[in-house]
XYZ file of C-alpha atoms in Angstrom:
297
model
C -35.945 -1.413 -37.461
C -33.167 -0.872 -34.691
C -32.528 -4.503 -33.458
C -31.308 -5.485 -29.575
C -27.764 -6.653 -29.601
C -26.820 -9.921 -28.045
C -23.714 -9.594 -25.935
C -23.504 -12.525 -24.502
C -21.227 -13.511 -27.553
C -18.959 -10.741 -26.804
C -16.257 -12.171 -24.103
C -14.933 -9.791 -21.911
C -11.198 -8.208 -22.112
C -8.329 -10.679 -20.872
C -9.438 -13.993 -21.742
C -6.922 -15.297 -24.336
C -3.165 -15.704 -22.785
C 0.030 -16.252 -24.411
C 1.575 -19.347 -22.451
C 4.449 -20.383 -25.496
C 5.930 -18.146 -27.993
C 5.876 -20.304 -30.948
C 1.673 -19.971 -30.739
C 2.356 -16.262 -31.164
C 1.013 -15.919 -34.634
C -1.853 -18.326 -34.027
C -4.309 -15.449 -32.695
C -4.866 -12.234 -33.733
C -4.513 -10.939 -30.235
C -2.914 -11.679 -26.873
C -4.191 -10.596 -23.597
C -2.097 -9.060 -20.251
C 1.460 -9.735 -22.406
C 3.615 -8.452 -19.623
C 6.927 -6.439 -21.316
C 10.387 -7.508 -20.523
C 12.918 -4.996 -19.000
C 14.356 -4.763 -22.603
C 10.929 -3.462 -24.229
C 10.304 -0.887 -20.850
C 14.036 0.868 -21.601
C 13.429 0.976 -25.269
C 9.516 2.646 -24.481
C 10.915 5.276 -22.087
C 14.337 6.207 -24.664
C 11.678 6.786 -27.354
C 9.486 8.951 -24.943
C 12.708 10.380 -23.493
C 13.817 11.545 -27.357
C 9.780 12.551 -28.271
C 10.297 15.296 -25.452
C 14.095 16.511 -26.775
C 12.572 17.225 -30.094
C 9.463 19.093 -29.362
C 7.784 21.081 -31.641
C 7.332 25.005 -31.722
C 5.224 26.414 -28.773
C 4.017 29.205 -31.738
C 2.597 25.974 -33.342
C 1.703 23.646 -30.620
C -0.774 27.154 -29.162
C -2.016 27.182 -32.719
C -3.060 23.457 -32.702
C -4.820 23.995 -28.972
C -6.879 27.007 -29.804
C -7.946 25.731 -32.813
C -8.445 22.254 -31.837
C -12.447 22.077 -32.897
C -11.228 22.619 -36.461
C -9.018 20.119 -36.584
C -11.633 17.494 -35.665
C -13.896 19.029 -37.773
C -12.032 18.262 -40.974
C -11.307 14.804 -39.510
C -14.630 14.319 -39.918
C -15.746 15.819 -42.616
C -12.643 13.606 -44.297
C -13.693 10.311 -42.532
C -17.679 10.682 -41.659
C -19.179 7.676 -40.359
C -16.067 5.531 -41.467
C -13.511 5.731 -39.542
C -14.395 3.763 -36.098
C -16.307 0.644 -35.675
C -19.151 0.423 -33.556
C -18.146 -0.318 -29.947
C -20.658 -3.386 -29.079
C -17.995 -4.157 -26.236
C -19.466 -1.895 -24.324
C -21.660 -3.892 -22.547
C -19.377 -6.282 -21.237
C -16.552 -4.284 -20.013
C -19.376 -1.569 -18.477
C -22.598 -3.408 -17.221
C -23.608 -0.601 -15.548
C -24.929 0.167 -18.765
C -27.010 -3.058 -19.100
C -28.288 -2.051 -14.977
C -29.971 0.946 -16.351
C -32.939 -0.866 -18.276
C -35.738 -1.295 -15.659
C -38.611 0.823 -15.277
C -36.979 3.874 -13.442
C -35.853 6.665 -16.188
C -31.669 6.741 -16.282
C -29.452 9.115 -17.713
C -26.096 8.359 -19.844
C -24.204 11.168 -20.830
C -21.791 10.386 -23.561
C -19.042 12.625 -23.812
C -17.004 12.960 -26.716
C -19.431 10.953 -28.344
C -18.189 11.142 -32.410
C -20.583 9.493 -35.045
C -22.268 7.289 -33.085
C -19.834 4.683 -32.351
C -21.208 3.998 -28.797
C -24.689 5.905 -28.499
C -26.470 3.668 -31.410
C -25.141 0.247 -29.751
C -26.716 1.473 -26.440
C -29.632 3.209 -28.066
C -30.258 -0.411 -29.408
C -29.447 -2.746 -26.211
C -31.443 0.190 -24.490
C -34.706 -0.456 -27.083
C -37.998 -0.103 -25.252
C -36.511 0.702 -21.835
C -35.795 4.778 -19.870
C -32.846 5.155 -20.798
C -32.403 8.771 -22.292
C -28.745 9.122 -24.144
C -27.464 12.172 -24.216
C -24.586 12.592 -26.341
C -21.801 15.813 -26.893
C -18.731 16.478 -29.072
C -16.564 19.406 -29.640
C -17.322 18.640 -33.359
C -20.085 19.981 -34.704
C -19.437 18.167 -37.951
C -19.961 15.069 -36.029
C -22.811 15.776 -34.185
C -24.608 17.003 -37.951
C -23.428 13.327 -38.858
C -25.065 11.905 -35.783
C -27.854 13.308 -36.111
C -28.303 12.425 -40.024
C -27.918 8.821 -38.528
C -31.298 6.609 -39.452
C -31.560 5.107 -35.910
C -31.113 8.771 -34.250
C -34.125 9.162 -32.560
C -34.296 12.168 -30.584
C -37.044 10.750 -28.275
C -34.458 8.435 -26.809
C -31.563 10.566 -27.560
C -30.075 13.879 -27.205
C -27.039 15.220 -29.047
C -25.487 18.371 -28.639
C -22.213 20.253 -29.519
C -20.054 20.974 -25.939
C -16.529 22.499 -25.279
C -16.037 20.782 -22.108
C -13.304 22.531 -21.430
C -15.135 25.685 -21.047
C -15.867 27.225 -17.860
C -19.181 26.649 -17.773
C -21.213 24.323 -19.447
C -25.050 25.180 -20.660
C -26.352 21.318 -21.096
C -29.487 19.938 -21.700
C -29.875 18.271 -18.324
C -29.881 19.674 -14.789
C -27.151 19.460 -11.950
C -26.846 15.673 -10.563
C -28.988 14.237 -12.983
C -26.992 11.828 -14.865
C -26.997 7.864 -13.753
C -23.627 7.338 -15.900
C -20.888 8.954 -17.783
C -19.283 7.697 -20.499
C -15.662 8.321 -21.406
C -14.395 6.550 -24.124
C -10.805 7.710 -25.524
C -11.899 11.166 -24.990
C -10.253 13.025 -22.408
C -6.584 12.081 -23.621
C -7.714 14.839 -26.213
C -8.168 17.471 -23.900
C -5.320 19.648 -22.442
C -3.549 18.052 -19.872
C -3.932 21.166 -18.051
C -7.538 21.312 -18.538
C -8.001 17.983 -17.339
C -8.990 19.176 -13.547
C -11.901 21.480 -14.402
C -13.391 18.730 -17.007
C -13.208 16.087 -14.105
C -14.777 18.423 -11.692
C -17.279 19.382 -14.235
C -18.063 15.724 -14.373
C -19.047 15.075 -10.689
C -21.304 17.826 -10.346
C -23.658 16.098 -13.318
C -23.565 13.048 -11.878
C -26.293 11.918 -9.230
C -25.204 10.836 -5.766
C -24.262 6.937 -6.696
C -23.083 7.614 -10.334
C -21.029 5.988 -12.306
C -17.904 7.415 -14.282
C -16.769 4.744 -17.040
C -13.401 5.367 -19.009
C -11.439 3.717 -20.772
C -8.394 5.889 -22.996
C -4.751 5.031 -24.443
C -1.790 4.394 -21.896
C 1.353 5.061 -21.796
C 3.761 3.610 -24.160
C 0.869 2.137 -26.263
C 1.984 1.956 -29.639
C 0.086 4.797 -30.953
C 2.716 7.045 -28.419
C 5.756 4.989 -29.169
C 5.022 5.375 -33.118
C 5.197 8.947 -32.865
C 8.143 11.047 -35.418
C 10.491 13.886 -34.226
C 8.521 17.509 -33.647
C 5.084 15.811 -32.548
C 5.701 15.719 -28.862
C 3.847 19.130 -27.219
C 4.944 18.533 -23.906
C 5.386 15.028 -22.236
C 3.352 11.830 -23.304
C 1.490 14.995 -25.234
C 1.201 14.594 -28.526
C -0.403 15.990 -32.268
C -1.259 14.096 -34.872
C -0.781 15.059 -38.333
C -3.937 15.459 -39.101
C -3.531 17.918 -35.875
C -6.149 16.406 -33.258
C -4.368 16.005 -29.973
C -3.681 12.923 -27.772
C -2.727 12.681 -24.158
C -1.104 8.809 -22.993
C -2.233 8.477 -18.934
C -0.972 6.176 -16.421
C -3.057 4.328 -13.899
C -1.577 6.983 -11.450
C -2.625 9.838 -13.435
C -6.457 8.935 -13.661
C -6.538 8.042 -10.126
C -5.047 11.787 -9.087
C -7.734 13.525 -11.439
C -10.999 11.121 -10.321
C -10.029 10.919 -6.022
C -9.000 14.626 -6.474
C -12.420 15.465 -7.595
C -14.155 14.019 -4.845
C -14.763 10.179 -6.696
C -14.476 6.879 -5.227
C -12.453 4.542 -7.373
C -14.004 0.985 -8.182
C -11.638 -0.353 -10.878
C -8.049 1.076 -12.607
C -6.681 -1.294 -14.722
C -4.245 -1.594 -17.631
C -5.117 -3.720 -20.444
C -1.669 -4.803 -22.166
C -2.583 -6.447 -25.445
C -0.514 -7.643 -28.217
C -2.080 -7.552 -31.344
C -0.394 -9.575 -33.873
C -0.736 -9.247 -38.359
C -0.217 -12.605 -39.071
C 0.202 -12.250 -42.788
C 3.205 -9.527 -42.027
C 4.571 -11.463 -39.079
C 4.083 -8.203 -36.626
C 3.714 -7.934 -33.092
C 1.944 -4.857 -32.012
C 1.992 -3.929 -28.406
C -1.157 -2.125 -27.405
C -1.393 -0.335 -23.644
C -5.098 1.006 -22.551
C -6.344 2.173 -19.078
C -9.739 1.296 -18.009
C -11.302 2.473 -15.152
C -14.917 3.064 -12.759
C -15.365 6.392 -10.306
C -18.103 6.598 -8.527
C -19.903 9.775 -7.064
C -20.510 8.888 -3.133
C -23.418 9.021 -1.674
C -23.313 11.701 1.166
């Protein structure tokens, strides 16, 4: 039986500060660790020599057009296995927990893997109207999803979705959706492609709705780890497995979401330094986190 989660053990994001160096290794993470001018010029000379050794345009087209393939075997290598279930949801986005009354809501999750997200809300949402619907671009994942015990497709509807395409055929009608959900999803998408999807976005949402996302920033360490020949075009990278990432700025989300038509309630950064305290590592982590909400005309 699906149980309710409790998050009222789950602090939010930014609680835990470093205040003397020599505690460093004390914790396994560190919240808002600023960077000194040293670590910003060595983050923008690796970026700056990511960009001088680009890789082939003949293979970087290859690696966009085929792009649902790639994820496909990603899954069919990792399954369910990969990502942990993200019960942090409902702390950092309470708009989620503001759905369960008596009214019937709408999530849309896009990008929505395994299950990661949709079966923590499908089970803080137990015995409430919230309906969860739920796309990828994999259709390996979705088969996963669906082969999930607690999928339940009375509360839940998944469905395979290029939203990059121009036109969308979803299972729900225009302005219908109380909340989407973007959760390190659209730094997978096309940079150039990024408009449409946004735009895309506001005309599902009702009047009032809510846009959460949260994705990597620049110079996280993911971007800075990156070899010769994986840069596509700048802060635009593949992986070798040969799924794509995009690194935003706070700037960058704010130009897609206003440009759409949104009304910004929160852009953040969330700096953390995560820290192995067997090796004696320091790993610098960068994530943006932000709300856009559809106005009410």
């Amino acid at each position: 039986m699906t149980q309710s989660i409790d998050t009222s053990k789950r602090k939010q994001f930014g609680n835990r500060f470093l205040k003397n160096d020599d505690d460093v290794f004390k914790h396994n993470a560190w919240d808002n660790v600023e960077w000194n001018e040293a670590q910003e010029i060595q983050a923008l000379s690796q970026v700056c020599a990511h960009v001088k050794t680009k890789m082939p345009s003949e293979k970087a087209a290859d690696l966009e057009d085929n792009a649902d393939e790639y994820w496909n075997k990603f899954y069919s290598v990792h399954q369910e296995k990969f990502f942990k279930n993200r019960c942090w949801l409902f702390t950092e986005f309470p708009e989620i927990t503001s759905l369960k009354n008596e009214k019937p809501s709408f999530i849309l999750e896009v990008g929505c893997g395994v299950g990661n997200s949709v079966f923590p809300i499908l089970a803080h949402c137990v015995d409430s109207n919230v309906h969860v619907y739920c796309c990828d671009f994999s259709s390996n994942a979705i088969q996963i999803l669906k082969e999930n015990s607690e999928y339940n497709d009375k509360h839940c509807t998944a469905f395979v979705c290029d939203i990059t395409s121009d036109e969308w055929n979803p299972p729900f009608a225009l302005e219908s959706l109380d909340v989407i959900l973007l959760v390190f999803v659209l730094s997978a998408v096309q940079p150039e492609k990024l408009k449409h999807v946004v735009g895309q976005f506001y005309k599902y949402l009702k009047p009032g709705g809510m846009v959460l996302f949260r994705d990597y920033g620049r110079y996280d360490m993911a971007q800075l780890r990156f070899k010769e020949g994986r840069c596509i075009s700048e802060n635009y990278y593949s992986r070798g497995d040969g799924t794509l990432v995009h690194f935003f700025t706070q700037d960058d989300v704010q130009q897609l979401f206003l440009g759409a038509g949104f009304e910004q309630v929160q852009n953040m950064v969330d700096r953390r330094m995560q820290v192995n305290r067997g090796k004696q590592l320091k790993m610098y982590r960068v994530w943006i986190q932000c709300k856009y909400k559809k106005p009410i005309l």
